[in-house]
Amino acid sequence: QVQLVESGGGLVQAGGSLRLSCVASGSISSINLMGWYRQAPGKQRELVAQIISGGSTGYADSVKGRFIISRDNAKNAVYLQMNSLKPEDTGVYFCNAHVTTTARSLYPFWGQGTQVTVSS
């Protein structure tokens, strides 16, 4: 099995910064795509940013220029540096990883989520 554990959420004032971390562990052969999603109260989960193993990244329009996604392939970790935070960035942030397991199966795995609250 594979586990994803997130950390780094919290309460911050508008304009502040937070850094989220996610580490994958377990029966991992390789991880191609890793990403961050968020879900605000009463809304659907949405993609925030994603990164492939080679380093190419993609961002939601709402976070471009403010958020930076990065990864450490050796640690099976992905990070999200969030700057110039806005109240509308509030939500539960979920880590996602497309893992090829040691059994050579490809699955998407999710973390448990970490709360980010931005006060105005």
mmCIF file of C-alpha atoms in Angstrom:
data_model
loop_
_atom_site.group_PDB
_atom_site.id
_atom_site.type_symbol
_atom_site.label_atom_id
_atom_site.label_comp_id
_atom_site.label_asym_id
_atom_site.label_seq_id
_atom_site.Cartn_x
_atom_site.Cartn_y
_atom_site.Cartn_z
ATOM 1 C CA GLN A 1 0.000 0.000 0.000
ATOM 2 C CA VAL A 2 0.912 3.648 -0.390
ATOM 3 C CA GLN A 3 0.370 6.457 2.095
ATOM 4 C CA LEU A 4 0.527 10.197 1.503
ATOM 5 C CA VAL A 5 0.982 12.417 4.536
ATOM 6 C CA GLU A 6 0.532 16.181 4.260
ATOM 7 C CA SER A 7 1.712 18.871 6.647
ATOM 8 C CA GLY A 8 2.069 22.630 6.811
ATOM 9 C CA GLY A 9 -1.481 23.915 6.829
ATOM 10 C CA GLY A 10 -2.733 26.502 9.284
ATOM 11 C CA LEU A 11 -4.207 29.938 9.818
ATOM 12 C CA VAL A 12 -2.604 32.945 8.154
ATOM 13 C CA GLN A 13 -3.579 36.521 7.431
ATOM 14 C CA ALA A 14 -4.215 37.701 3.898
ATOM 15 C CA GLY A 15 -0.940 38.485 2.181
ATOM 16 C CA GLY A 16 0.939 35.896 4.191
ATOM 17 C CA SER A 17 2.643 32.676 3.140
ATOM 18 C CA LEU A 18 2.451 28.976 3.930
ATOM 19 C CA ARG A 19 4.388 25.975 2.692
ATOM 20 C CA LEU A 20 2.672 22.611 2.362
ATOM 21 C CA SER A 21 4.573 19.340 2.267
ATOM 22 C CA CYS A 22 3.496 15.858 1.251
ATOM 23 C CA VAL A 23 5.553 12.694 1.552
ATOM 24 C CA ALA A 24 4.601 9.388 -0.038
ATOM 25 C CA SER A 25 5.676 6.079 1.425
ATOM 26 C CA GLY A 26 4.976 2.389 0.985
ATOM 27 C CA SER A 27 5.123 0.066 -2.012
ATOM 28 C CA ILE A 28 6.360 2.660 -4.490
ATOM 29 C CA SER A 29 8.235 1.858 -7.653
ATOM 30 C CA SER A 30 7.947 5.308 -9.187
ATOM 31 C CA ILE A 31 5.790 8.420 -9.114
ATOM 32 C CA ASN A 32 5.151 10.325 -12.319
ATOM 33 C CA LEU A 33 2.546 12.955 -11.577
ATOM 34 C CA MET A 34 2.136 14.692 -8.214
ATOM 35 C CA GLY A 35 -0.210 17.532 -7.433
ATOM 36 C CA TRP A 36 -2.192 19.594 -5.005
ATOM 37 C CA TYR A 37 -5.949 20.000 -5.008
ATOM 38 C CA ARG A 38 -8.162 22.051 -2.726
ATOM 39 C CA GLN A 39 -11.761 21.976 -1.658
ATOM 40 C CA ALA A 40 -13.560 24.967 -0.199
ATOM 41 C CA PRO A 41 -16.753 24.528 1.847
ATOM 42 C CA GLY A 42 -19.679 23.785 -0.427
ATOM 43 C CA LYS A 43 -17.505 23.570 -3.523
ATOM 44 C CA GLN A 44 -16.021 20.803 -5.617
ATOM 45 C CA ARG A 45 -12.420 19.769 -5.288
ATOM 46 C CA GLU A 46 -10.263 21.647 -7.794
ATOM 47 C CA LEU A 47 -6.747 21.266 -9.133
ATOM 48 C CA VAL A 48 -4.307 23.855 -7.783
ATOM 49 C CA ALA A 49 -0.969 22.752 -9.224
ATOM 50 C CA GLN A 50 0.753 19.675 -10.557
ATOM 51 C CA ILE A 51 4.275 18.561 -11.439
ATOM 52 C CA ILE A 52 5.681 15.610 -13.321
ATOM 53 C CA SER A 53 8.849 13.751 -12.475
ATOM 54 C CA GLY A 54 10.836 15.693 -15.069
ATOM 55 C CA GLY A 55 9.893 18.974 -13.406
ATOM 56 C CA SER A 56 7.289 20.442 -15.751
ATOM 57 C CA THR A 57 4.549 22.219 -13.852
ATOM 58 C CA GLY A 58 1.005 23.463 -14.327
ATOM 59 C CA TYR A 59 -1.112 25.839 -12.261
ATOM 60 C CA ALA A 60 -4.693 26.939 -11.927
ATOM 61 C CA ASP A 61 -5.148 30.472 -13.247
ATOM 62 C CA SER A 62 -6.221 31.643 -9.795
ATOM 63 C CA VAL A 63 -2.826 30.821 -8.249
ATOM 64 C CA LYS A 64 -0.400 31.589 -11.086
ATOM 65 C CA GLY A 65 2.350 33.930 -9.952
ATOM 66 C CA ARG A 66 1.586 33.299 -6.270
ATOM 67 C CA PHE A 67 2.045 29.545 -5.719
ATOM 68 C CA ILE A 68 5.076 27.403 -6.570
ATOM 69 C CA ILE A 69 5.000 23.616 -6.727
ATOM 70 C CA SER A 70 8.196 21.597 -6.420
ATOM 71 C CA ARG A 71 9.208 18.026 -5.693
ATOM 72 C CA ASP A 72 12.052 15.928 -4.386
ATOM 73 C CA ASN A 73 12.010 12.658 -6.311
ATOM 74 C CA ALA A 74 14.507 11.017 -3.969
ATOM 75 C CA LYS A 75 12.168 11.641 -1.024
ATOM 76 C CA ASN A 76 8.911 11.003 -2.923
ATOM 77 C CA ALA A 77 7.853 14.425 -1.720
ATOM 78 C CA VAL A 78 5.957 17.329 -3.210
ATOM 79 C CA TYR A 79 5.734 20.857 -1.852
ATOM 80 C CA LEU A 80 3.501 23.866 -2.397
ATOM 81 C CA GLN A 81 4.845 27.302 -1.531
ATOM 82 C CA MET A 82 1.867 29.627 -1.222
ATOM 83 C CA ASN A 83 2.542 33.374 -1.233
ATOM 84 C CA SER A 84 0.296 36.432 -1.230
ATOM 85 C CA LEU A 85 -2.504 34.339 0.175
ATOM 86 C CA LYS A 86 -6.085 35.501 -0.229
ATOM 87 C CA PRO A 87 -9.231 34.585 1.733
ATOM 88 C CA GLU A 88 -10.476 32.715 -1.336
ATOM 89 C CA ASP A 89 -7.508 30.340 -0.997
ATOM 90 C CA THR A 90 -9.141 28.937 2.137
ATOM 91 C CA GLY A 91 -9.950 25.253 1.990
ATOM 92 C CA VAL A 92 -8.698 21.744 2.618
ATOM 93 C CA TYR A 93 -5.639 21.013 0.514
ATOM 94 C CA PHE A 94 -5.097 17.454 -0.692
ATOM 95 C CA CYS A 95 -1.952 15.887 -2.054
ATOM 96 C CA ASN A 96 -2.302 13.534 -5.010
ATOM 97 C CA ALA A 97 0.210 11.143 -6.540
ATOM 98 C CA HIS A 98 0.006 8.804 -9.511
ATOM 99 C CA VAL A 99 2.058 5.882 -8.237
ATOM 100 C CA THR A 100 3.409 2.856 -10.014
ATOM 101 C CA THR A 101 3.538 0.328 -7.199
ATOM 102 C CA THR A 102 6.074 -2.415 -6.732
ATOM 103 C CA ALA A 103 3.392 -4.756 -8.106
ATOM 104 C CA ARG A 104 3.606 -2.720 -11.338
ATOM 105 C CA SER A 105 0.116 -1.300 -10.994
ATOM 106 C CA LEU A 106 -0.662 2.381 -11.523
ATOM 107 C CA TYR A 107 -3.042 4.065 -9.089
ATOM 108 C CA PRO A 108 -3.876 7.589 -7.969
ATOM 109 C CA PHE A 109 -3.452 8.019 -4.227
ATOM 110 C CA TRP A 110 -4.675 10.827 -1.975
ATOM 111 C CA GLY A 111 -3.543 12.308 1.278
ATOM 112 C CA GLN A 112 -5.913 12.996 4.140
ATOM 113 C CA GLY A 113 -5.926 16.743 3.579
ATOM 114 C CA THR A 114 -4.629 19.729 5.495
ATOM 115 C CA GLN A 115 -6.662 22.824 6.358
ATOM 116 C CA VAL A 116 -5.574 26.224 5.107
ATOM 117 C CA THR A 117 -7.463 29.232 6.434
ATOM 118 C CA VAL A 118 -6.715 32.758 5.242
ATOM 119 C CA SER A 119 -8.258 35.559 7.271
ATOM 120 C CA SER A 120 -9.035 38.958 5.800
#
